[in-house]
């Protein structure tokens, strides 16, 4: 049986217990705060990061370099036959391109790099699927085909208190960011082929929850048998309310819950939540 290593970046937001269970290898992005560089989740914990964010510190992120990927790939190829690296959307970071450069410099025939077109648990869902298949003994070709089939089916709804962080990080134009700062309006964003797009604006948390429930109902999917991802930056109580509503109205019982990585928090800010699911 082929030994296949599954690699991703730290912005995939997979809970630590699942990373360990499925033997996933996570390459951290760099978080820069006031001239100091930290490795996301390695020498900067989420607890410390969100405390600094609330204190008004303005972090930035740096992509994983090709050299970092080369080191990881070379090390893994000593023990594994193949590597499948599933990386956050190339439209949001140069990390994917770094992985492609590393693949060509290491062993292009034994490394597959996939642009997930997603981020956070959207990417995490794909990584978990690949890791479960690798553990179950599926071939490299079967895993890669399954991931490409899944990419267009992953959906998520994200709600923010402020879009300032997305604007500062260059992920939204100023005109759109301004909309998130008016009278407790909460912008709702969805992923559109690797980029975040504002799809609606509602006032207050109850209307956010209603919007999420209505959208998911309108998909026609029976979510009772589906795994649904829940993520927050520093909004655990609000996320708990969302989970209760999803359980009550859609009968969902299988959740993956995670607090967003420092990298996601850099661009989402301290008051964001997200719901992730397979739509089709």
PDB file of C-alpha atoms in Angstrom:
ATOM      1  CA  UNK A   1       0.000   0.000   0.000  1.00  0.00           C
ATOM      2  CA  UNK A   2       1.265   3.486  -0.897  1.00  0.00           C
ATOM      3  CA  UNK A   3       2.210   5.706   1.998  1.00  0.00           C
ATOM      4  CA  UNK A   4       0.710   9.128   1.310  1.00  0.00           C
ATOM      5  CA  UNK A   5       1.427  12.240   3.384  1.00  0.00           C
ATOM      6  CA  UNK A   6      -1.259  14.940   3.504  1.00  0.00           C
ATOM      7  CA  UNK A   7       0.129  18.465   3.889  1.00  0.00           C
ATOM      8  CA  UNK A   8      -1.674  21.778   4.353  1.00  0.00           C
ATOM      9  CA  UNK A   9      -1.070  25.285   5.708  1.00  0.00           C
ATOM     10  CA  UNK A  10      -2.037  26.694   9.098  1.00  0.00           C
ATOM     11  CA  UNK A  11      -4.998  28.634   7.688  1.00  0.00           C
ATOM     12  CA  UNK A  12      -6.969  25.397   7.180  1.00  0.00           C
ATOM     13  CA  UNK A  13      -8.183  25.711  10.805  1.00  0.00           C
ATOM     14  CA  UNK A  14      -8.463  21.961  11.449  1.00  0.00           C
ATOM     15  CA  UNK A  15      -8.900  21.190  15.168  1.00  0.00           C
ATOM     16  CA  UNK A  16      -5.719  19.882  16.790  1.00  0.00           C
ATOM     17  CA  UNK A  17      -7.250  16.532  17.765  1.00  0.00           C
ATOM     18  CA  UNK A  18      -8.165  15.774  14.138  1.00  0.00           C
ATOM     19  CA  UNK A  19      -4.705  16.795  12.920  1.00  0.00           C
ATOM     20  CA  UNK A  20      -3.239  14.211  15.298  1.00  0.00           C
ATOM     21  CA  UNK A  21      -5.854  11.522  14.566  1.00  0.00           C
ATOM     22  CA  UNK A  22      -5.244  11.592  10.808  1.00  0.00           C
ATOM     23  CA  UNK A  23      -1.538  12.448  10.836  1.00  0.00           C
ATOM     24  CA  UNK A  24      -1.872  15.705   8.880  1.00  0.00           C
ATOM     25  CA  UNK A  25       1.264  17.829   8.385  1.00  0.00           C
ATOM     26  CA  UNK A  26       0.634  21.563   8.853  1.00  0.00           C
ATOM     27  CA  UNK A  27       3.075  24.192   7.525  1.00  0.00           C
ATOM     28  CA  UNK A  28       2.591  27.507   9.368  1.00  0.00           C
ATOM     29  CA  UNK A  29       2.321  30.937   7.804  1.00  0.00           C
ATOM     30  CA  UNK A  30       4.178  33.787   9.512  1.00  0.00           C
ATOM     31  CA  UNK A  31       2.369  36.378  11.639  1.00  0.00           C
ATOM     32  CA  UNK A  32       4.135  39.732  11.960  1.00  0.00           C
ATOM     33  CA  UNK A  33       3.314  41.898  14.994  1.00  0.00           C
ATOM     34  CA  UNK A  34       5.233  45.106  15.678  1.00  0.00           C
ATOM     35  CA  UNK A  35       8.390  43.906  13.985  1.00  0.00           C
ATOM     36  CA  UNK A  36       8.372  40.420  15.495  1.00  0.00           C
ATOM     37  CA  UNK A  37       7.727  37.358  13.291  1.00  0.00           C
ATOM     38  CA  UNK A  38       5.848  34.387  14.750  1.00  0.00           C
ATOM     39  CA  UNK A  39       4.950  31.009  13.270  1.00  0.00           C
ATOM     40  CA  UNK A  40       1.149  30.647  13.269  1.00  0.00           C
ATOM     41  CA  UNK A  41       0.148  28.188  15.995  1.00  0.00           C
ATOM     42  CA  UNK A  42       3.753  27.240  16.765  1.00  0.00           C
ATOM     43  CA  UNK A  43       5.232  30.109  18.780  1.00  0.00           C
ATOM     44  CA  UNK A  44       2.091  32.245  18.863  1.00  0.00           C
ATOM     45  CA  UNK A  45      -1.011  30.703  20.446  1.00  0.00           C
ATOM     46  CA  UNK A  46      -4.542  31.726  19.505  1.00  0.00           C
ATOM     47  CA  UNK A  47      -5.183  32.940  23.058  1.00  0.00           C
ATOM     48  CA  UNK A  48      -2.220  35.323  23.018  1.00  0.00           C
ATOM     49  CA  UNK A  49      -2.926  36.419  19.447  1.00  0.00           C
ATOM     50  CA  UNK A  50      -6.563  37.409  20.074  1.00  0.00           C
ATOM     51  CA  UNK A  51      -5.566  39.220  23.272  1.00  0.00           C
ATOM     52  CA  UNK A  52      -3.075  41.290  21.251  1.00  0.00           C
ATOM     53  CA  UNK A  53      -5.721  41.905  18.562  1.00  0.00           C
ATOM     54  CA  UNK A  54      -8.175  43.241  21.167  1.00  0.00           C
ATOM     55  CA  UNK A  55      -5.445  45.513  22.504  1.00  0.00           C
ATOM     56  CA  UNK A  56      -5.289  47.165  19.097  1.00  0.00           C
ATOM     57  CA  UNK A  57      -2.207  45.480  17.668  1.00  0.00           C
ATOM     58  CA  UNK A  58      -2.316  45.265  13.866  1.00  0.00           C
ATOM     59  CA  UNK A  59      -0.754  42.020  12.628  1.00  0.00           C
ATOM     60  CA  UNK A  60       0.093  41.091   9.046  1.00  0.00           C
ATOM     61  CA  UNK A  61       0.697  37.684   7.484  1.00  0.00           C
ATOM     62  CA  UNK A  62       3.528  36.385   5.316  1.00  0.00           C
ATOM     63  CA  UNK A  63       3.125  33.402   3.017  1.00  0.00           C
ATOM     64  CA  UNK A  64       5.021  30.168   3.513  1.00  0.00           C
ATOM     65  CA  UNK A  65       8.260  30.412   1.523  1.00  0.00           C
ATOM     66  CA  UNK A  66       9.351  27.860  -1.107  1.00  0.00           C
ATOM     67  CA  UNK A  67      12.353  26.996   1.109  1.00  0.00           C
ATOM     68  CA  UNK A  68      10.041  26.079   4.003  1.00  0.00           C
ATOM     69  CA  UNK A  69       8.024  23.780   1.735  1.00  0.00           C
ATOM     70  CA  UNK A  70      11.215  22.264   0.292  1.00  0.00           C
ATOM     71  CA  UNK A  71      12.366  21.341   3.799  1.00  0.00           C
ATOM     72  CA  UNK A  72       8.994  19.772   4.664  1.00  0.00           C
ATOM     73  CA  UNK A  73       8.696  17.872   1.359  1.00  0.00           C
ATOM     74  CA  UNK A  74      12.259  16.537   1.475  1.00  0.00           C
ATOM     75  CA  UNK A  75      11.776  15.333   5.034  1.00  0.00           C
ATOM     76  CA  UNK A  76       8.459  13.610   4.282  1.00  0.00           C
ATOM     77  CA  UNK A  77       9.704  11.888   1.125  1.00  0.00           C
ATOM     78  CA  UNK A  78      12.165   9.951   3.271  1.00  0.00           C
ATOM     79  CA  UNK A  79       9.203   8.105   4.837  1.00  0.00           C
ATOM     80  CA  UNK A  80       6.332   8.470   2.325  1.00  0.00           C
ATOM     81  CA  UNK A  81       5.822   7.431  -1.298  1.00  0.00           C
ATOM     82  CA  UNK A  82       3.785  10.511  -2.203  1.00  0.00           C
ATOM     83  CA  UNK A  83       2.761  13.898  -0.844  1.00  0.00           C
ATOM     84  CA  UNK A  84      -0.574  15.592  -1.502  1.00  0.00           C
ATOM     85  CA  UNK A  85      -0.458  19.256  -0.430  1.00  0.00           C
ATOM     86  CA  UNK A  86      -3.834  21.029  -0.279  1.00  0.00           C
ATOM     87  CA  UNK A  87      -3.217  24.760   0.066  1.00  0.00           C
ATOM     88  CA  UNK A  88      -5.407  27.815   0.682  1.00  0.00           C
ATOM     89  CA  UNK A  89      -6.739  29.762  -2.293  1.00  0.00           C
ATOM     90  CA  UNK A  90      -4.084  31.202  -4.589  1.00  0.00           C
ATOM     91  CA  UNK A  91      -6.266  34.331  -4.832  1.00  0.00           C
ATOM     92  CA  UNK A  92      -5.670  35.097  -1.156  1.00  0.00           C
ATOM     93  CA  UNK A  93      -2.026  34.126  -0.642  1.00  0.00           C
ATOM     94  CA  UNK A  94       1.169  33.284  -2.495  1.00  0.00           C
ATOM     95  CA  UNK A  95       1.528  30.166  -0.319  1.00  0.00           C
ATOM     96  CA  UNK A  96       0.144  27.929  -3.086  1.00  0.00           C
ATOM     97  CA  UNK A  97       2.736  29.253  -5.557  1.00  0.00           C
ATOM     98  CA  UNK A  98       5.498  28.614  -3.005  1.00  0.00           C
ATOM     99  CA  UNK A  99       4.354  24.995  -2.733  1.00  0.00           C
ATOM    100  CA  UNK A 100       4.376  24.615  -6.542  1.00  0.00           C
ATOM    101  CA  UNK A 101       7.931  25.982  -6.740  1.00  0.00           C
ATOM    102  CA  UNK A 102       9.001  23.581  -3.971  1.00  0.00           C
ATOM    103  CA  UNK A 103       7.342  20.616  -5.707  1.00  0.00           C
ATOM    104  CA  UNK A 104       9.330  21.252  -8.905  1.00  0.00           C
ATOM    105  CA  UNK A 105      12.575  21.585  -6.964  1.00  0.00           C
ATOM    106  CA  UNK A 106      12.050  18.429  -4.878  1.00  0.00           C
ATOM    107  CA  UNK A 107      10.387  15.675  -6.935  1.00  0.00           C
ATOM    108  CA  UNK A 108       7.483  16.714  -9.149  1.00  0.00           C
ATOM    109  CA  UNK A 109       6.398  13.096  -9.737  1.00  0.00           C
ATOM    110  CA  UNK A 110       5.963  12.373  -6.039  1.00  0.00           C
ATOM    111  CA  UNK A 111       4.323  15.640  -4.946  1.00  0.00           C
ATOM    112  CA  UNK A 112       0.844  16.854  -5.893  1.00  0.00           C
ATOM    113  CA  UNK A 113      -0.055  20.452  -5.007  1.00  0.00           C
ATOM    114  CA  UNK A 114      -3.743  21.433  -5.112  1.00  0.00           C
ATOM    115  CA  UNK A 115      -5.086  24.994  -5.095  1.00  0.00           C
ATOM    116  CA  UNK A 116      -8.133  24.411  -2.900  1.00  0.00           C
ATOM    117  CA  UNK A 117      -9.806  27.729  -3.917  1.00  0.00           C
ATOM    118  CA  UNK A 118     -10.820  27.842  -0.261  1.00  0.00           C
ATOM    119  CA  UNK A 119      -9.520  28.959   3.126  1.00  0.00           C
ATOM    120  CA  UNK A 120     -10.160  28.220   6.783  1.00  0.00           C
ATOM    121  CA  UNK A 121     -12.370  25.148   7.286  1.00  0.00           C
ATOM    122  CA  UNK A 122     -13.356  25.278   3.605  1.00  0.00           C
ATOM    123  CA  UNK A 123      -9.821  24.116   2.930  1.00  0.00           C
ATOM    124  CA  UNK A 124      -9.868  22.068   6.124  1.00  0.00           C
ATOM    125  CA  UNK A 125     -12.807  19.962   4.890  1.00  0.00           C
ATOM    126  CA  UNK A 126     -10.821  18.996   1.786  1.00  0.00           C
ATOM    127  CA  UNK A 127      -7.719  18.178   3.817  1.00  0.00           C
ATOM    128  CA  UNK A 128      -9.686  15.995   6.236  1.00  0.00           C
ATOM    129  CA  UNK A 129     -11.299  14.104   3.346  1.00  0.00           C
ATOM    130  CA  UNK A 130      -7.873  13.456   1.811  1.00  0.00           C
ATOM    131  CA  UNK A 131      -6.390  12.390   5.141  1.00  0.00           C
ATOM    132  CA  UNK A 132      -9.242   9.968   5.871  1.00  0.00           C
ATOM    133  CA  UNK A 133      -8.811   8.417   2.418  1.00  0.00           C
ATOM    134  CA  UNK A 134      -5.043   8.132   2.855  1.00  0.00           C
ATOM    135  CA  UNK A 135      -5.517   6.314   6.171  1.00  0.00           C
ATOM    136  CA  UNK A 136      -8.089   4.014   4.515  1.00  0.00           C
ATOM    137  CA  UNK A 137      -5.609   3.012   1.808  1.00  0.00           C
ATOM    138  CA  UNK A 138      -6.947   4.844  -1.254  1.00  0.00           C
ATOM    139  CA  UNK A 139      -4.466   5.591  -4.047  1.00  0.00           C
ATOM    140  CA  UNK A 140      -2.965   9.007  -4.750  1.00  0.00           C
ATOM    141  CA  UNK A 141      -5.036   9.263  -7.939  1.00  0.00           C
ATOM    142  CA  UNK A 142      -8.296   8.426  -6.152  1.00  0.00           C
ATOM    143  CA  UNK A 143      -7.648  10.990  -3.423  1.00  0.00           C
ATOM    144  CA  UNK A 144      -6.711  13.769  -5.867  1.00  0.00           C
ATOM    145  CA  UNK A 145      -9.804  13.095  -8.019  1.00  0.00           C
ATOM    146  CA  UNK A 146     -12.073  13.173  -4.946  1.00  0.00           C
ATOM    147  CA  UNK A 147     -10.634  16.506  -3.797  1.00  0.00           C
ATOM    148  CA  UNK A 148     -11.119  18.125  -7.209  1.00  0.00           C
ATOM    149  CA  UNK A 149     -14.706  16.812  -7.234  1.00  0.00           C
ATOM    150  CA  UNK A 150     -15.324  18.325  -3.789  1.00  0.00           C
ATOM    151  CA  UNK A 151     -13.818  21.789  -4.372  1.00  0.00           C
ATOM    152  CA  UNK A 152     -16.911  23.310  -6.083  1.00  0.00           C
ATOM    153  CA  UNK A 153     -19.284  21.751  -3.528  1.00  0.00           C
ATOM    154  CA  UNK A 154     -17.895  23.351  -0.378  1.00  0.00           C
ATOM    155  CA  UNK A 155     -19.870  26.383   0.806  1.00  0.00           C
ATOM    156  CA  UNK A 156     -19.560  28.701   3.763  1.00  0.00           C
ATOM    157  CA  UNK A 157     -21.280  31.686   5.241  1.00  0.00           C
ATOM    158  CA  UNK A 158     -19.222  34.152   7.258  1.00  0.00           C
ATOM    159  CA  UNK A 159     -20.477  37.102   9.311  1.00  0.00           C
ATOM    160  CA  UNK A 160     -18.272  39.951  10.510  1.00  0.00           C
ATOM    161  CA  UNK A 161     -18.685  42.851  12.916  1.00  0.00           C
ATOM    162  CA  UNK A 162     -16.176  44.886  10.937  1.00  0.00           C
ATOM    163  CA  UNK A 163     -14.562  44.553   7.528  1.00  0.00           C
ATOM    164  CA  UNK A 164     -11.652  46.838   8.448  1.00  0.00           C
ATOM    165  CA  UNK A 165      -9.290  43.890   8.865  1.00  0.00           C
ATOM    166  CA  UNK A 166     -10.127  42.475   5.425  1.00  0.00           C
ATOM    167  CA  UNK A 167      -9.573  45.919   3.922  1.00  0.00           C
ATOM    168  CA  UNK A 168      -6.244  46.452   5.708  1.00  0.00           C
ATOM    169  CA  UNK A 169      -5.068  43.068   4.495  1.00  0.00           C
ATOM    170  CA  UNK A 170      -5.996  43.919   0.902  1.00  0.00           C
ATOM    171  CA  UNK A 171      -8.820  41.351   0.750  1.00  0.00           C
ATOM    172  CA  UNK A 172     -11.637  43.879   0.160  1.00  0.00           C
ATOM    173  CA  UNK A 173     -11.838  47.296  -1.532  1.00  0.00           C
ATOM    174  CA  UNK A 174     -12.451  50.301   0.751  1.00  0.00           C
ATOM    175  CA  UNK A 175     -15.962  50.921  -0.600  1.00  0.00           C
ATOM    176  CA  UNK A 176     -17.080  47.459   0.513  1.00  0.00           C
ATOM    177  CA  UNK A 177     -15.224  47.612   3.836  1.00  0.00           C
ATOM    178  CA  UNK A 178     -17.075  50.832   4.714  1.00  0.00           C
ATOM    179  CA  UNK A 179     -20.407  48.985   4.611  1.00  0.00           C
ATOM    180  CA  UNK A 180     -19.455  46.919   7.618  1.00  0.00           C
ATOM    181  CA  UNK A 181     -19.174  49.872   9.982  1.00  0.00           C
ATOM    182  CA  UNK A 182     -22.693  51.320   9.856  1.00  0.00           C
ATOM    183  CA  UNK A 183     -25.096  51.010  12.807  1.00  0.00           C
ATOM    184  CA  UNK A 184     -24.400  47.426  13.877  1.00  0.00           C
ATOM    185  CA  UNK A 185     -24.819  46.187  10.309  1.00  0.00           C
ATOM    186  CA  UNK A 186     -23.281  42.737   9.966  1.00  0.00           C
ATOM    187  CA  UNK A 187     -22.019  41.956   6.473  1.00  0.00           C
ATOM    188  CA  UNK A 188     -22.481  38.362   5.327  1.00  0.00           C
ATOM    189  CA  UNK A 189     -19.786  37.051   3.017  1.00  0.00           C
ATOM    190  CA  UNK A 190     -19.441  33.868   0.989  1.00  0.00           C
ATOM    191  CA  UNK A 191     -16.647  32.302  -1.001  1.00  0.00           C
ATOM    192  CA  UNK A 192     -16.797  32.840  -4.751  1.00  0.00           C
ATOM    193  CA  UNK A 193     -14.101  30.872  -6.568  1.00  0.00           C
ATOM    194  CA  UNK A 194     -11.439  31.594  -3.982  1.00  0.00           C
ATOM    195  CA  UNK A 195     -12.414  35.145  -3.040  1.00  0.00           C
ATOM    196  CA  UNK A 196     -14.675  36.586  -0.330  1.00  0.00           C
ATOM    197  CA  UNK A 197     -17.732  38.453  -1.626  1.00  0.00           C
ATOM    198  CA  UNK A 198     -20.345  40.409   0.333  1.00  0.00           C
ATOM    199  CA  UNK A 199     -23.717  38.776  -0.389  1.00  0.00           C
ATOM    200  CA  UNK A 200     -25.943  40.606   2.109  1.00  0.00           C
ATOM    201  CA  UNK A 201     -26.032  42.944   5.112  1.00  0.00           C
ATOM    202  CA  UNK A 202     -28.246  42.373   8.155  1.00  0.00           C
ATOM    203  CA  UNK A 203     -28.651  44.064  11.525  1.00  0.00           C
ATOM    204  CA  UNK A 204     -27.919  42.075  14.661  1.00  0.00           C
ATOM    205  CA  UNK A 205     -26.930  38.519  15.529  1.00  0.00           C
ATOM    206  CA  UNK A 206     -30.451  37.056  15.430  1.00  0.00           C
ATOM    207  CA  UNK A 207     -30.821  38.101  11.790  1.00  0.00           C
ATOM    208  CA  UNK A 208     -27.424  36.581  10.974  1.00  0.00           C
ATOM    209  CA  UNK A 209     -28.614  33.257  12.399  1.00  0.00           C
ATOM    210  CA  UNK A 210     -31.887  33.502  10.471  1.00  0.00           C
ATOM    211  CA  UNK A 211     -29.990  34.224   7.240  1.00  0.00           C
ATOM    212  CA  UNK A 212     -27.751  31.178   7.730  1.00  0.00           C
ATOM    213  CA  UNK A 213     -30.691  28.859   8.498  1.00  0.00           C
ATOM    214  CA  UNK A 214     -32.714  30.110   5.520  1.00  0.00           C
ATOM    215  CA  UNK A 215     -29.797  29.743   3.116  1.00  0.00           C
ATOM    216  CA  UNK A 216     -29.074  26.202   4.246  1.00  0.00           C
ATOM    217  CA  UNK A 217     -32.763  25.238   4.056  1.00  0.00           C
ATOM    218  CA  UNK A 218     -32.957  26.585   0.512  1.00  0.00           C
ATOM    219  CA  UNK A 219     -30.138  24.300  -0.645  1.00  0.00           C
ATOM    220  CA  UNK A 220     -32.526  21.345  -0.322  1.00  0.00           C
ATOM    221  CA  UNK A 221     -29.764  19.325   1.364  1.00  0.00           C
ATOM    222  CA  UNK A 222     -30.661  17.011   4.256  1.00  0.00           C
ATOM    223  CA  UNK A 223     -28.002  18.102   6.728  1.00  0.00           C
ATOM    224  CA  UNK A 224     -28.881  15.497   9.366  1.00  0.00           C
ATOM    225  CA  UNK A 225     -26.253  13.116   7.979  1.00  0.00           C
ATOM    226  CA  UNK A 226     -23.740  15.843   7.073  1.00  0.00           C
ATOM    227  CA  UNK A 227     -20.741  17.184   8.917  1.00  0.00           C
ATOM    228  CA  UNK A 228     -20.950  20.947   9.424  1.00  0.00           C
ATOM    229  CA  UNK A 229     -18.018  23.158  10.366  1.00  0.00           C
ATOM    230  CA  UNK A 230     -18.285  26.019  12.846  1.00  0.00           C
ATOM    231  CA  UNK A 231     -15.555  28.579  13.393  1.00  0.00           C
ATOM    232  CA  UNK A 232     -15.112  31.823  15.304  1.00  0.00           C
ATOM    233  CA  UNK A 233     -12.332  34.305  15.928  1.00  0.00           C
ATOM    234  CA  UNK A 234     -13.313  35.599  19.380  1.00  0.00           C
ATOM    235  CA  UNK A 235     -17.073  34.982  19.320  1.00  0.00           C
ATOM    236  CA  UNK A 236     -17.637  31.702  21.141  1.00  0.00           C
ATOM    237  CA  UNK A 237     -21.004  32.637  22.687  1.00  0.00           C
ATOM    238  CA  UNK A 238     -22.398  33.726  19.314  1.00  0.00           C
ATOM    239  CA  UNK A 239     -21.121  30.498  17.749  1.00  0.00           C
ATOM    240  CA  UNK A 240     -22.881  28.526  20.490  1.00  0.00           C
ATOM    241  CA  UNK A 241     -26.156  30.260  19.556  1.00  0.00           C
ATOM    242  CA  UNK A 242     -25.627  29.367  15.897  1.00  0.00           C
ATOM    243  CA  UNK A 243     -24.959  25.721  16.785  1.00  0.00           C
ATOM    244  CA  UNK A 244     -28.142  25.501  18.902  1.00  0.00           C
ATOM    245  CA  UNK A 245     -30.199  26.958  16.028  1.00  0.00           C
ATOM    246  CA  UNK A 246     -28.669  24.520  13.511  1.00  0.00           C
ATOM    247  CA  UNK A 247     -29.413  21.590  15.820  1.00  0.00           C
ATOM    248  CA  UNK A 248     -33.000  22.712  16.426  1.00  0.00           C
ATOM    249  CA  UNK A 249     -33.990  23.772  12.905  1.00  0.00           C
ATOM    250  CA  UNK A 250     -31.923  21.512  10.647  1.00  0.00           C
ATOM    251  CA  UNK A 251     -31.378  18.503  12.912  1.00  0.00           C
ATOM    252  CA  UNK A 252     -27.591  18.701  12.581  1.00  0.00           C
ATOM    253  CA  UNK A 253     -25.690  16.688  15.176  1.00  0.00           C
ATOM    254  CA  UNK A 254     -22.216  16.301  13.628  1.00  0.00           C
ATOM    255  CA  UNK A 255     -20.100  19.434  14.018  1.00  0.00           C
ATOM    256  CA  UNK A 256     -16.429  20.293  13.614  1.00  0.00           C
ATOM    257  CA  UNK A 257     -15.766  23.294  15.854  1.00  0.00           C
ATOM    258  CA  UNK A 258     -12.625  25.363  15.695  1.00  0.00           C
ATOM    259  CA  UNK A 259     -11.252  28.719  16.720  1.00  0.00           C
ATOM    260  CA  UNK A 260      -9.736  30.474  13.727  1.00  0.00           C
ATOM    261  CA  UNK A 261      -5.970  30.442  13.316  1.00  0.00           C
ATOM    262  CA  UNK A 262      -3.927  33.592  13.890  1.00  0.00           C
ATOM    263  CA  UNK A 263      -3.647  33.927  10.105  1.00  0.00           C
ATOM    264  CA  UNK A 264      -7.414  33.897   9.574  1.00  0.00           C
ATOM    265  CA  UNK A 265      -7.910  36.178  12.594  1.00  0.00           C
ATOM    266  CA  UNK A 266      -5.490  38.708  11.081  1.00  0.00           C
ATOM    267  CA  UNK A 267      -7.881  39.261   8.175  1.00  0.00           C
ATOM    268  CA  UNK A 268     -11.229  38.514   9.849  1.00  0.00           C
ATOM    269  CA  UNK A 269     -10.692  40.489  13.058  1.00  0.00           C
ATOM    270  CA  UNK A 270     -11.785  39.512  16.576  1.00  0.00           C
ATOM    271  CA  UNK A 271     -15.526  39.339  15.863  1.00  0.00           C
ATOM    272  CA  UNK A 272     -16.256  36.886  13.055  1.00  0.00           C
ATOM    273  CA  UNK A 273     -18.086  33.550  12.748  1.00  0.00           C
ATOM    274  CA  UNK A 274     -18.405  31.039   9.927  1.00  0.00           C
ATOM    275  CA  UNK A 275     -20.495  27.995   9.009  1.00  0.00           C
ATOM    276  CA  UNK A 276     -19.021  25.493   6.540  1.00  0.00           C
ATOM    277  CA  UNK A 277     -20.747  22.646   4.706  1.00  0.00           C
ATOM    278  CA  UNK A 278     -20.934  20.556   1.554  1.00  0.00           C
ATOM    279  CA  UNK A 279     -23.858  21.858  -0.463  1.00  0.00           C
ATOM    280  CA  UNK A 280     -24.528  19.211  -3.125  1.00  0.00           C
TER     281      UNK A 280
END
